[in-house]
């Protein structure tokens, strides 16, 4: 077991050096379910905008949202740690970013596939999985064209309802990725687009239950809703 830890620590150090050569890094600590976690992310995500060429933006309109840890992800992670039993459950996270939610779900005993459209994000998710001593599987996933044939007991997503063009693809992706009887949990900072998404989900035979939460950091308070989606 000690050898295994040494190998992981060596891989962590190597990956940290690689990421540190490409990004200004920051490490943030959180406590979920009474357990301490540490997450690596990009210090200034706005600095990454200069890396996106006009050609790449026209092709995908992908902004580096993955590089930040958002209040919705923190709130969903807390919800998972405190209120869900995940032991033995199969879980997929879409739009995983640096892997906060996936790590906490794996810590709760789930078998987790962390997915994101950005391969850059998945490198951070891999680091954070190793750093927090949980087992994650990582895969690139485009929710506009889901090619993953596996279905899951649970799906998690935090702060993915930010562009109208993505609403229908996300609803369709959730429908394709969930097993019959499966449940999705989406966390969102109460954007108006979320209301449109919920209407769309209801039209596609999903029942929605809302759990209102608040994320508080110092003097900053963000209202976050966690939406539980089940099929009719």
JSON list of N, CA and C in Angstrom, two decimals, residues 118-198:
[
{"chain": "A", "resi": 118, "resn": "UNK", "atom": "N", "xyz": [-13.77, 19.79, -22.51]},
{"chain": "A", "resi": 118, "resn": "UNK", "atom": "CA", "xyz": [-12.40, 20.29, -22.53]},
{"chain": "A", "resi": 118, "resn": "UNK", "atom": "C", "xyz": [-11.43, 19.24, -22.00]},
{"chain": "A", "resi": 119, "resn": "UNK", "atom": "N", "xyz": [-10.46, 18.89, -22.81]},
{"chain": "A", "resi": 119, "resn": "UNK", "atom": "CA", "xyz": [-9.41, 17.99, -22.35]},
{"chain": "A", "resi": 119, "resn": "UNK", "atom": "C", "xyz": [-8.53, 18.66, -21.30]},
{"chain": "A", "resi": 120, "resn": "UNK", "atom": "N", "xyz": [-8.44, 19.98, -21.36]},
{"chain": "A", "resi": 120, "resn": "UNK", "atom": "CA", "xyz": [-7.71, 20.70, -20.33]},
{"chain": "A", "resi": 120, "resn": "UNK", "atom": "C", "xyz": [-8.36, 20.50, -18.96]},
{"chain": "A", "resi": 121, "resn": "UNK", "atom": "N", "xyz": [-9.68, 20.59, -18.94]},
{"chain": "A", "resi": 121, "resn": "UNK", "atom": "CA", "xyz": [-10.40, 20.39, -17.68]},
{"chain": "A", "resi": 121, "resn": "UNK", "atom": "C", "xyz": [-10.13, 19.01, -17.11]},
{"chain": "A", "resi": 122, "resn": "UNK", "atom": "N", "xyz": [-10.11, 18.00, -17.97]},
{"chain": "A", "resi": 122, "resn": "UNK", "atom": "CA", "xyz": [-9.96, 16.63, -17.49]},
{"chain": "A", "resi": 122, "resn": "UNK", "atom": "C", "xyz": [-8.58, 16.37, -16.89]},
{"chain": "A", "resi": 123, "resn": "UNK", "atom": "N", "xyz": [-7.59, 17.13, -17.30]},
{"chain": "A", "resi": 123, "resn": "UNK", "atom": "CA", "xyz": [-6.29, 16.99, -16.66]},
{"chain": "A", "resi": 123, "resn": "UNK", "atom": "C", "xyz": [-6.34, 17.48, -15.22]},
{"chain": "A", "resi": 124, "resn": "UNK", "atom": "N", "xyz": [-7.07, 18.57, -14.99]},
{"chain": "A", "resi": 124, "resn": "UNK", "atom": "CA", "xyz": [-7.24, 19.06, -13.62]},
{"chain": "A", "resi": 124, "resn": "UNK", "atom": "C", "xyz": [-8.10, 18.09, -12.81]},
{"chain": "A", "resi": 125, "resn": "UNK", "atom": "N", "xyz": [-9.14, 17.55, -13.42]},
{"chain": "A", "resi": 125, "resn": "UNK", "atom": "CA", "xyz": [-9.99, 16.59, -12.72]},
{"chain": "A", "resi": 125, "resn": "UNK", "atom": "C", "xyz": [-9.18, 15.36, -12.32]},
{"chain": "A", "resi": 126, "resn": "UNK", "atom": "N", "xyz": [-8.31, 14.92, -13.21]},
{"chain": "A", "resi": 126, "resn": "UNK", "atom": "CA", "xyz": [-7.45, 13.76, -12.90]},
{"chain": "A", "resi": 126, "resn": "UNK", "atom": "C", "xyz": [-6.54, 14.08, -11.72]},
{"chain": "A", "resi": 127, "resn": "UNK", "atom": "N", "xyz": [-5.93, 15.26, -11.74]},
{"chain": "A", "resi": 127, "resn": "UNK", "atom": "CA", "xyz": [-5.08, 15.65, -10.62]},
{"chain": "A", "resi": 127, "resn": "UNK", "atom": "C", "xyz": [-5.88, 15.67, -9.32]},
{"chain": "A", "resi": 128, "resn": "UNK", "atom": "N", "xyz": [-7.04, 16.27, -9.35]},
{"chain": "A", "resi": 128, "resn": "UNK", "atom": "CA", "xyz": [-7.84, 16.42, -8.13]},
{"chain": "A", "resi": 128, "resn": "UNK", "atom": "C", "xyz": [-8.36, 15.07, -7.62]},
{"chain": "A", "resi": 129, "resn": "UNK", "atom": "N", "xyz": [-8.64, 14.15, -8.53]},
{"chain": "A", "resi": 129, "resn": "UNK", "atom": "CA", "xyz": [-9.02, 12.82, -8.11]},
{"chain": "A", "resi": 129, "resn": "UNK", "atom": "C", "xyz": [-7.89, 12.13, -7.36]},
{"chain": "A", "resi": 130, "resn": "UNK", "atom": "N", "xyz": [-6.68, 12.20, -7.92]},
{"chain": "A", "resi": 130, "resn": "UNK", "atom": "CA", "xyz": [-5.53, 11.59, -7.27]},
{"chain": "A", "resi": 130, "resn": "UNK", "atom": "C", "xyz": [-5.20, 12.29, -5.95]},
{"chain": "A", "resi": 131, "resn": "UNK", "atom": "N", "xyz": [-5.28, 13.61, -5.96]},
{"chain": "A", "resi": 131, "resn": "UNK", "atom": "CA", "xyz": [-4.95, 14.39, -4.77]},
{"chain": "A", "resi": 131, "resn": "UNK", "atom": "C", "xyz": [-5.86, 14.01, -3.60]},
{"chain": "A", "resi": 132, "resn": "UNK", "atom": "N", "xyz": [-7.11, 13.76, -3.89]},
{"chain": "A", "resi": 132, "resn": "UNK", "atom": "CA", "xyz": [-8.08, 13.45, -2.84]},
{"chain": "A", "resi": 132, "resn": "UNK", "atom": "C", "xyz": [-8.30, 11.94, -2.64]},
{"chain": "A", "resi": 133, "resn": "UNK", "atom": "N", "xyz": [-7.43, 11.13, -3.28]},
{"chain": "A", "resi": 133, "resn": "UNK", "atom": "CA", "xyz": [-7.40, 9.69, -3.06]},
{"chain": "A", "resi": 133, "resn": "UNK", "atom": "C", "xyz": [-8.72, 9.01, -3.39]},
{"chain": "A", "resi": 134, "resn": "UNK", "atom": "N", "xyz": [-9.33, 9.39, -4.52]},
{"chain": "A", "resi": 134, "resn": "UNK", "atom": "CA", "xyz": [-10.53, 8.70, -4.98]},
{"chain": "A", "resi": 134, "resn": "UNK", "atom": "C", "xyz": [-10.28, 8.18, -6.39]},
{"chain": "A", "resi": 135, "resn": "UNK", "atom": "N", "xyz": [-11.05, 7.18, -6.77]},
{"chain": "A", "resi": 135, "resn": "UNK", "atom": "CA", "xyz": [-10.94, 6.60, -8.10]},
{"chain": "A", "resi": 135, "resn": "UNK", "atom": "C", "xyz": [-11.97, 7.21, -9.03]},
{"chain": "A", "resi": 136, "resn": "UNK", "atom": "N", "xyz": [-11.49, 7.83, -10.09]},
{"chain": "A", "resi": 136, "resn": "UNK", "atom": "CA", "xyz": [-12.37, 8.40, -11.11]},
{"chain": "A", "resi": 136, "resn": "UNK", "atom": "C", "xyz": [-11.96, 7.87, -12.48]},
{"chain": "A", "resi": 137, "resn": "UNK", "atom": "N", "xyz": [-12.94, 7.77, -13.35]},
{"chain": "A", "resi": 137, "resn": "UNK", "atom": "CA", "xyz": [-12.67, 7.52, -14.76]},
{"chain": "A", "resi": 137, "resn": "UNK", "atom": "C", "xyz": [-12.96, 8.83, -15.49]},
{"chain": "A", "resi": 138, "resn": "UNK", "atom": "N", "xyz": [-12.16, 9.15, -16.50]},
{"chain": "A", "resi": 138, "resn": "UNK", "atom": "CA", "xyz": [-12.26, 10.45, -17.18]},
{"chain": "A", "resi": 138, "resn": "UNK", "atom": "C", "xyz": [-12.51, 10.23, -18.66]},
{"chain": "A", "resi": 139, "resn": "UNK", "atom": "N", "xyz": [-13.38, 11.07, -19.23]},
{"chain": "A", "resi": 139, "resn": "UNK", "atom": "CA", "xyz": [-13.69, 10.91, -20.65]},
{"chain": "A", "resi": 139, "resn": "UNK", "atom": "C", "xyz": [-14.19, 12.23, -21.22]},
{"chain": "A", "resi": 140, "resn": "UNK", "atom": "N", "xyz": [-13.76, 12.53, -22.44]},
{"chain": "A", "resi": 140, "resn": "UNK", "atom": "CA", "xyz": [-14.30, 13.70, -23.13]},
{"chain": "A", "resi": 140, "resn": "UNK", "atom": "C", "xyz": [-15.72, 13.40, -23.57]},
{"chain": "A", "resi": 141, "resn": "UNK", "atom": "N", "xyz": [-16.62, 14.35, -23.35]},
{"chain": "A", "resi": 141, "resn": "UNK", "atom": "CA", "xyz": [-18.01, 14.17, -23.77]},
{"chain": "A", "resi": 141, "resn": "UNK", "atom": "C", "xyz": [-18.56, 15.50, -24.27]},
{"chain": "A", "resi": 142, "resn": "UNK", "atom": "N", "xyz": [-19.13, 15.43, -25.45]},
{"chain": "A", "resi": 142, "resn": "UNK", "atom": "CA", "xyz": [-19.82, 16.59, -26.04]},
{"chain": "A", "resi": 142, "resn": "UNK", "atom": "C", "xyz": [-21.31, 16.34, -25.89]},
{"chain": "A", "resi": 143, "resn": "UNK", "atom": "N", "xyz": [-21.99, 17.13, -25.06]},
{"chain": "A", "resi": 143, "resn": "UNK", "atom": "CA", "xyz": [-23.41, 16.85, -24.82]},
{"chain": "A", "resi": 143, "resn": "UNK", "atom": "C", "xyz": [-24.28, 17.15, -26.03]},
{"chain": "A", "resi": 144, "resn": "UNK", "atom": "N", "xyz": [-23.68, 17.75, -27.06]},
{"chain": "A", "resi": 144, "resn": "UNK", "atom": "CA", "xyz": [-24.43, 17.97, -28.30]},
{"chain": "A", "resi": 144, "resn": "UNK", "atom": "C", "xyz": [-24.49, 16.70, -29.15]},
{"chain": "A", "resi": 145, "resn": "UNK", "atom": "N", "xyz": [-23.56, 15.78, -28.87]},
{"chain": "A", "resi": 145, "resn": "UNK", "atom": "CA", "xyz": [-23.50, 14.54, -29.64]},
{"chain": "A", "resi": 145, "resn": "UNK", "atom": "C", "xyz": [-22.97, 13.45, -28.72]},
{"chain": "A", "resi": 146, "resn": "UNK", "atom": "N", "xyz": [-23.84, 12.92, -27.88]},
{"chain": "A", "resi": 146, "resn": "UNK", "atom": "CA", "xyz": [-23.43, 11.93, -26.89]},
{"chain": "A", "resi": 146, "resn": "UNK", "atom": "C", "xyz": [-23.21, 10.59, -27.57]},
{"chain": "A", "resi": 147, "resn": "UNK", "atom": "N", "xyz": [-21.97, 10.11, -27.51]},
{"chain": "A", "resi": 147, "resn": "UNK", "atom": "CA", "xyz": [-21.64, 8.82, -28.11]},
{"chain": "A", "resi": 147, "resn": "UNK", "atom": "C", "xyz": [-21.43, 7.74, -27.05]},
{"chain": "A", "resi": 148, "resn": "UNK", "atom": "N", "xyz": [-21.52, 8.11, -25.80]},
{"chain": "A", "resi": 148, "resn": "UNK", "atom": "CA", "xyz": [-21.39, 7.16, -24.70]},
{"chain": "A", "resi": 148, "resn": "UNK", "atom": "C", "xyz": [-22.65, 6.28, -24.67]},
{"chain": "A", "resi": 149, "resn": "UNK", "atom": "N", "xyz": [-22.46, 4.96, -24.78]},
{"chain": "A", "resi": 149, "resn": "UNK", "atom": "CA", "xyz": [-23.61, 4.05, -24.81]},
{"chain": "A", "resi": 149, "resn": "UNK", "atom": "C", "xyz": [-24.00, 3.55, -23.42]},
{"chain": "A", "resi": 150, "resn": "UNK", "atom": "N", "xyz": [-23.16, 3.80, -22.41]},
{"chain": "A", "resi": 150, "resn": "UNK", "atom": "CA", "xyz": [-23.46, 3.37, -21.05]},
{"chain": "A", "resi": 150, "resn": "UNK", "atom": "C", "xyz": [-24.52, 4.27, -20.44]},
{"chain": "A", "resi": 151, "resn": "UNK", "atom": "N", "xyz": [-25.37, 3.69, -19.61]},
{"chain": "A", "resi": 151, "resn": "UNK", "atom": "CA", "xyz": [-26.35, 4.47, -18.86]},
{"chain": "A", "resi": 151, "resn": "UNK", "atom": "C", "xyz": [-26.04, 4.37, -17.37]},
{"chain": "A", "resi": 152, "resn": "UNK", "atom": "N", "xyz": [-26.46, 5.39, -16.62]},
{"chain": "A", "resi": 152, "resn": "UNK", "atom": "CA", "xyz": [-26.02, 5.54, -15.25]},
{"chain": "A", "resi": 152, "resn": "UNK", "atom": "C", "xyz": [-27.21, 5.69, -14.30]},
{"chain": "A", "resi": 153, "resn": "UNK", "atom": "N", "xyz": [-26.97, 5.33, -13.04]},
{"chain": "A", "resi": 153, "resn": "UNK", "atom": "CA", "xyz": [-28.00, 5.51, -12.02]},
{"chain": "A", "resi": 153, "resn": "UNK", "atom": "C", "xyz": [-28.26, 6.98, -11.73]},
{"chain": "A", "resi": 154, "resn": "UNK", "atom": "N", "xyz": [-27.19, 7.76, -11.74]},
{"chain": "A", "resi": 154, "resn": "UNK", "atom": "CA", "xyz": [-27.28, 9.18, -11.38]},
{"chain": "A", "resi": 154, "resn": "UNK", "atom": "C", "xyz": [-26.44, 10.02, -12.33]},
{"chain": "A", "resi": 155, "resn": "UNK", "atom": "N", "xyz": [-26.93, 11.23, -12.58]},
{"chain": "A", "resi": 155, "resn": "UNK", "atom": "CA", "xyz": [-26.18, 12.22, -13.37]},
{"chain": "A", "resi": 155, "resn": "UNK", "atom": "C", "xyz": [-26.12, 13.51, -12.58]},
{"chain": "A", "resi": 156, "resn": "UNK", "atom": "N", "xyz": [-24.93, 14.10, -12.52]},
{"chain": "A", "resi": 156, "resn": "UNK", "atom": "CA", "xyz": [-24.74, 15.38, -11.86]},
{"chain": "A", "resi": 156, "resn": "UNK", "atom": "C", "xyz": [-24.24, 16.41, -12.86]},
{"chain": "A", "resi": 157, "resn": "UNK", "atom": "N", "xyz": [-24.68, 17.65, -12.67]},
{"chain": "A", "resi": 157, "resn": "UNK", "atom": "CA", "xyz": [-24.19, 18.77, -13.49]},
{"chain": "A", "resi": 157, "resn": "UNK", "atom": "C", "xyz": [-24.33, 20.05, -12.69]},
{"chain": "A", "resi": 158, "resn": "UNK", "atom": "N", "xyz": [-23.30, 20.87, -12.71]},
{"chain": "A", "resi": 158, "resn": "UNK", "atom": "CA", "xyz": [-23.31, 22.14, -11.99]},
{"chain": "A", "resi": 158, "resn": "UNK", "atom": "C", "xyz": [-23.01, 23.28, -12.95]},
{"chain": "A", "resi": 159, "resn": "UNK", "atom": "N", "xyz": [-23.93, 24.24, -12.99]},
{"chain": "A", "resi": 159, "resn": "UNK", "atom": "CA", "xyz": [-23.72, 25.47, -13.76]},
{"chain": "A", "resi": 159, "resn": "UNK", "atom": "C", "xyz": [-23.49, 25.20, -15.25]},
{"chain": "A", "resi": 160, "resn": "UNK", "atom": "N", "xyz": [-24.36, 24.40, -15.84]},
{"chain": "A", "resi": 160, "resn": "UNK", "atom": "CA", "xyz": [-24.24, 24.12, -17.28]},
{"chain": "A", "resi": 160, "resn": "UNK", "atom": "C", "xyz": [-25.32, 24.81, -18.11]},
{"chain": "A", "resi": 161, "resn": "UNK", "atom": "N", "xyz": [-26.28, 25.47, -17.46]},
{"chain": "A", "resi": 161, "resn": "UNK", "atom": "CA", "xyz": [-27.41, 26.08, -18.17]},
{"chain": "A", "resi": 161, "resn": "UNK", "atom": "C", "xyz": [-27.16, 27.56, -18.43]},
{"chain": "A", "resi": 162, "resn": "UNK", "atom": "N", "xyz": [-26.09, 27.84, -19.16]},
{"chain": "A", "resi": 162, "resn": "UNK", "atom": "CA", "xyz": [-25.70, 29.24, -19.34]},
{"chain": "A", "resi": 162, "resn": "UNK", "atom": "C", "xyz": [-25.86, 29.74, -20.77]},
{"chain": "A", "resi": 163, "resn": "UNK", "atom": "N", "xyz": [-26.18, 28.85, -21.71]},
{"chain": "A", "resi": 163, "resn": "UNK", "atom": "CA", "xyz": [-26.39, 29.29, -23.09]},
{"chain": "A", "resi": 163, "resn": "UNK", "atom": "C", "xyz": [-27.65, 28.60, -23.64]},
{"chain": "A", "resi": 164, "resn": "UNK", "atom": "N", "xyz": [-28.51, 29.38, -24.25]},
{"chain": "A", "resi": 164, "resn": "UNK", "atom": "CA", "xyz": [-29.79, 28.85, -24.73]},
{"chain": "A", "resi": 164, "resn": "UNK", "atom": "C", "xyz": [-29.59, 27.71, -25.72]},
{"chain": "A", "resi": 165, "resn": "UNK", "atom": "N", "xyz": [-28.56, 27.81, -26.55]},
{"chain": "A", "resi": 165, "resn": "UNK", "atom": "CA", "xyz": [-28.34, 26.79, -27.57]},
{"chain": "A", "resi": 165, "resn": "UNK", "atom": "C", "xyz": [-28.04, 25.43, -26.96]},
{"chain": "A", "resi": 166, "resn": "UNK", "atom": "N", "xyz": [-27.63, 25.40, -25.69]},
{"chain": "A", "resi": 166, "resn": "UNK", "atom": "CA", "xyz": [-27.28, 24.14, -25.05]},
{"chain": "A", "resi": 166, "resn": "UNK", "atom": "C", "xyz": [-28.45, 23.46, -24.35]},
{"chain": "A", "resi": 167, "resn": "UNK", "atom": "N", "xyz": [-29.57, 24.15, -24.18]},
{"chain": "A", "resi": 167, "resn": "UNK", "atom": "CA", "xyz": [-30.64, 23.62, -23.34]},
{"chain": "A", "resi": 167, "resn": "UNK", "atom": "C", "xyz": [-31.20, 22.30, -23.85]},
{"chain": "A", "resi": 168, "resn": "UNK", "atom": "N", "xyz": [-31.59, 22.25, -25.12]},
{"chain": "A", "resi": 168, "resn": "UNK", "atom": "CA", "xyz": [-32.13, 21.01, -25.67]},
{"chain": "A", "resi": 168, "resn": "UNK", "atom": "C", "xyz": [-31.07, 19.91, -25.71]},
{"chain": "A", "resi": 169, "resn": "UNK", "atom": "N", "xyz": [-29.84, 20.17, -26.17]},
{"chain": "A", "resi": 169, "resn": "UNK", "atom": "CA", "xyz": [-28.82, 19.12, -26.13]},
{"chain": "A", "resi": 169, "resn": "UNK", "atom": "C", "xyz": [-28.59, 18.55, -24.73]},
{"chain": "A", "resi": 170, "resn": "UNK", "atom": "N", "xyz": [-28.63, 19.40, -23.70]},
{"chain": "A", "resi": 170, "resn": "UNK", "atom": "CA", "xyz": [-28.43, 18.90, -22.34]},
{"chain": "A", "resi": 170, "resn": "UNK", "atom": "C", "xyz": [-29.60, 18.02, -21.92]},
{"chain": "A", "resi": 171, "resn": "UNK", "atom": "N", "xyz": [-30.81, 18.44, -22.23]},
{"chain": "A", "resi": 171, "resn": "UNK", "atom": "CA", "xyz": [-31.98, 17.62, -21.90]},
{"chain": "A", "resi": 171, "resn": "UNK", "atom": "C", "xyz": [-31.92, 16.27, -22.60]},
{"chain": "A", "resi": 172, "resn": "UNK", "atom": "N", "xyz": [-31.52, 16.27, -23.85]},
{"chain": "A", "resi": 172, "resn": "UNK", "atom": "CA", "xyz": [-31.43, 15.02, -24.60]},
{"chain": "A", "resi": 172, "resn": "UNK", "atom": "C", "xyz": [-30.30, 14.15, -24.08]},
{"chain": "A", "resi": 173, "resn": "UNK", "atom": "N", "xyz": [-29.18, 14.79, -23.69]},
{"chain": "A", "resi": 173, "resn": "UNK", "atom": "CA", "xyz": [-28.05, 14.04, -23.14]},
{"chain": "A", "resi": 173, "resn": "UNK", "atom": "C", "xyz": [-28.45, 13.35, -21.84]},
{"chain": "A", "resi": 174, "resn": "UNK", "atom": "N", "xyz": [-29.16, 14.07, -20.98]},
{"chain": "A", "resi": 174, "resn": "UNK", "atom": "CA", "xyz": [-29.61, 13.49, -19.71]},
{"chain": "A", "resi": 174, "resn": "UNK", "atom": "C", "xyz": [-30.51, 12.29, -19.97]},
{"chain": "A", "resi": 175, "resn": "UNK", "atom": "N", "xyz": [-31.43, 12.43, -20.93]},
{"chain": "A", "resi": 175, "resn": "UNK", "atom": "CA", "xyz": [-32.34, 11.34, -21.24]},
{"chain": "A", "resi": 175, "resn": "UNK", "atom": "C", "xyz": [-31.58, 10.12, -21.75]},
{"chain": "A", "resi": 176, "resn": "UNK", "atom": "N", "xyz": [-30.54, 10.34, -22.53]},
{"chain": "A", "resi": 176, "resn": "UNK", "atom": "CA", "xyz": [-29.77, 9.23, -23.09]},
{"chain": "A", "resi": 176, "resn": "UNK", "atom": "C", "xyz": [-28.87, 8.57, -22.06]},
{"chain": "A", "resi": 177, "resn": "UNK", "atom": "N", "xyz": [-28.34, 9.35, -21.13]},
{"chain": "A", "resi": 177, "resn": "UNK", "atom": "CA", "xyz": [-27.33, 8.84, -20.20]},
{"chain": "A", "resi": 177, "resn": "UNK", "atom": "C", "xyz": [-27.91, 8.20, -18.95]},
{"chain": "A", "resi": 178, "resn": "UNK", "atom": "N", "xyz": [-29.17, 8.49, -18.63]},
{"chain": "A", "resi": 178, "resn": "UNK", "atom": "CA", "xyz": [-29.77, 7.93, -17.42]},
{"chain": "A", "resi": 178, "resn": "UNK", "atom": "C", "xyz": [-30.41, 6.57, -17.69]},
{"chain": "A", "resi": 179, "resn": "UNK", "atom": "N", "xyz": [-30.21, 5.64, -16.75]},
{"chain": "A", "resi": 179, "resn": "UNK", "atom": "CA", "xyz": [-30.93, 4.37, -16.80]},
{"chain": "A", "resi": 179, "resn": "UNK", "atom": "C", "xyz": [-32.42, 4.62, -16.58]},
{"chain": "A", "resi": 180, "resn": "UNK", "atom": "N", "xyz": [-33.28, 3.69, -16.96]},
{"chain": "A", "resi": 180, "resn": "UNK", "atom": "CA", "xyz": [-34.67, 3.77, -16.53]},
{"chain": "A", "resi": 180, "resn": "UNK", "atom": "C", "xyz": [-34.72, 3.84, -15.00]},
{"chain": "A", "resi": 181, "resn": "UNK", "atom": "N", "xyz": [-35.44, 4.81, -14.48]},
{"chain": "A", "resi": 181, "resn": "UNK", "atom": "CA", "xyz": [-35.46, 5.01, -13.04]},
{"chain": "A", "resi": 181, "resn": "UNK", "atom": "C", "xyz": [-34.31, 5.83, -12.51]},
{"chain": "A", "resi": 182, "resn": "UNK", "atom": "N", "xyz": [-33.43, 6.28, -13.40]},
{"chain": "A", "resi": 182, "resn": "UNK", "atom": "CA", "xyz": [-32.28, 7.08, -12.98]},
{"chain": "A", "resi": 182, "resn": "UNK", "atom": "C", "xyz": [-32.69, 8.50, -12.58]},
{"chain": "A", "resi": 183, "resn": "UNK", "atom": "N", "xyz": [-31.79, 9.18, -11.90]},
{"chain": "A", "resi": 183, "resn": "UNK", "atom": "CA", "xyz": [-32.07, 10.52, -11.38]},
{"chain": "A", "resi": 183, "resn": "UNK", "atom": "C", "xyz": [-30.93, 11.46, -11.76]},
{"chain": "A", "resi": 184, "resn": "UNK", "atom": "N", "xyz": [-31.29, 12.67, -12.18]},
{"chain": "A", "resi": 184, "resn": "UNK", "atom": "CA", "xyz": [-30.30, 13.72, -12.45]},
{"chain": "A", "resi": 184, "resn": "UNK", "atom": "C", "xyz": [-30.45, 14.83, -11.43]},
{"chain": "A", "resi": 185, "resn": "UNK", "atom": "N", "xyz": [-29.32, 15.38, -11.02]},
{"chain": "A", "resi": 185, "resn": "UNK", "atom": "CA", "xyz": [-29.29, 16.55, -10.14]},
{"chain": "A", "resi": 185, "resn": "UNK", "atom": "C", "xyz": [-28.48, 17.65, -10.84]},
{"chain": "A", "resi": 186, "resn": "UNK", "atom": "N", "xyz": [-29.15, 18.78, -11.08]},
{"chain": "A", "resi": 186, "resn": "UNK", "atom": "CA", "xyz": [-28.49, 19.93, -11.70]},
{"chain": "A", "resi": 186, "resn": "UNK", "atom": "C", "xyz": [-28.51, 21.10, -10.73]},
{"chain": "A", "resi": 187, "resn": "UNK", "atom": "N", "xyz": [-27.37, 21.75, -10.56]},
{"chain": "A", "resi": 187, "resn": "UNK", "atom": "CA", "xyz": [-27.28, 22.93, -9.71]},
{"chain": "A", "resi": 187, "resn": "UNK", "atom": "C", "xyz": [-27.08, 24.16, -10.58]},
{"chain": "A", "resi": 188, "resn": "UNK", "atom": "N", "xyz": [-27.83, 25.21, -10.27]},
{"chain": "A", "resi": 188, "resn": "UNK", "atom": "CA", "xyz": [-27.80, 26.42, -11.10]},
{"chain": "A", "resi": 188, "resn": "UNK", "atom": "C", "xyz": [-28.06, 27.64, -10.22]},
{"chain": "A", "resi": 189, "resn": "UNK", "atom": "N", "xyz": [-27.36, 28.76, -10.50]},
{"chain": "A", "resi": 189, "resn": "UNK", "atom": "CA", "xyz": [-27.54, 29.98, -9.70]},
{"chain": "A", "resi": 189, "resn": "UNK", "atom": "C", "xyz": [-28.77, 30.78, -10.10]},
{"chain": "A", "resi": 190, "resn": "UNK", "atom": "N", "xyz": [-29.86, 30.07, -10.33]},
{"chain": "A", "resi": 190, "resn": "UNK", "atom": "CA", "xyz": [-31.17, 30.67, -10.61]},
{"chain": "A", "resi": 190, "resn": "UNK", "atom": "C", "xyz": [-31.17, 31.61, -11.83]},
{"chain": "A", "resi": 191, "resn": "UNK", "atom": "N", "xyz": [-30.50, 31.17, -12.87]},
{"chain": "A", "resi": 191, "resn": "UNK", "atom": "CA", "xyz": [-30.56, 31.93, -14.12]},
{"chain": "A", "resi": 191, "resn": "UNK", "atom": "C", "xyz": [-31.93, 31.79, -14.75]},
{"chain": "A", "resi": 192, "resn": "UNK", "atom": "N", "xyz": [-32.31, 32.78, -15.56]},
{"chain": "A", "resi": 192, "resn": "UNK", "atom": "CA", "xyz": [-33.58, 32.70, -16.28]},
{"chain": "A", "resi": 192, "resn": "UNK", "atom": "C", "xyz": [-33.57, 31.53, -17.25]},
{"chain": "A", "resi": 193, "resn": "UNK", "atom": "N", "xyz": [-32.41, 31.22, -17.80]},
{"chain": "A", "resi": 193, "resn": "UNK", "atom": "CA", "xyz": [-32.32, 30.10, -18.73]},
{"chain": "A", "resi": 193, "resn": "UNK", "atom": "C", "xyz": [-32.69, 28.79, -18.06]},
{"chain": "A", "resi": 194, "resn": "UNK", "atom": "N", "xyz": [-32.44, 28.70, -16.75]},
{"chain": "A", "resi": 194, "resn": "UNK", "atom": "CA", "xyz": [-32.80, 27.47, -16.03]},
{"chain": "A", "resi": 194, "resn": "UNK", "atom": "C", "xyz": [-34.31, 27.25, -16.09]},
{"chain": "A", "resi": 195, "resn": "UNK", "atom": "N", "xyz": [-35.09, 28.32, -16.00]},
{"chain": "A", "resi": 195, "resn": "UNK", "atom": "CA", "xyz": [-36.54, 28.19, -16.08]},
{"chain": "A", "resi": 195, "resn": "UNK", "atom": "C", "xyz": [-36.96, 27.64, -17.44]},
{"chain": "A", "resi": 196, "resn": "UNK", "atom": "N", "xyz": [-36.31, 28.13, -18.49]},
{"chain": "A", "resi": 196, "resn": "UNK", "atom": "CA", "xyz": [-36.60, 27.62, -19.83]},
{"chain": "A", "resi": 196, "resn": "UNK", "atom": "C", "xyz": [-36.22, 26.15, -19.94]},
{"chain": "A", "resi": 197, "resn": "UNK", "atom": "N", "xyz": [-35.10, 25.80, -19.33]},
{"chain": "A", "resi": 197, "resn": "UNK", "atom": "CA", "xyz": [-34.66, 24.40, -19.37]},
{"chain": "A", "resi": 197, "resn": "UNK", "atom": "C", "xyz": [-35.67, 23.50, -18.65]},
{"chain": "A", "resi": 198, "resn": "UNK", "atom": "N", "xyz": [-36.18, 23.95, -17.52]},
{"chain": "A", "resi": 198, "resn": "UNK", "atom": "CA", "xyz": [-37.14, 23.14, -16.76]},
{"chain": "A", "resi": 198, "resn": "UNK", "atom": "C", "xyz": [-38.42, 22.92, -17.56]}
]
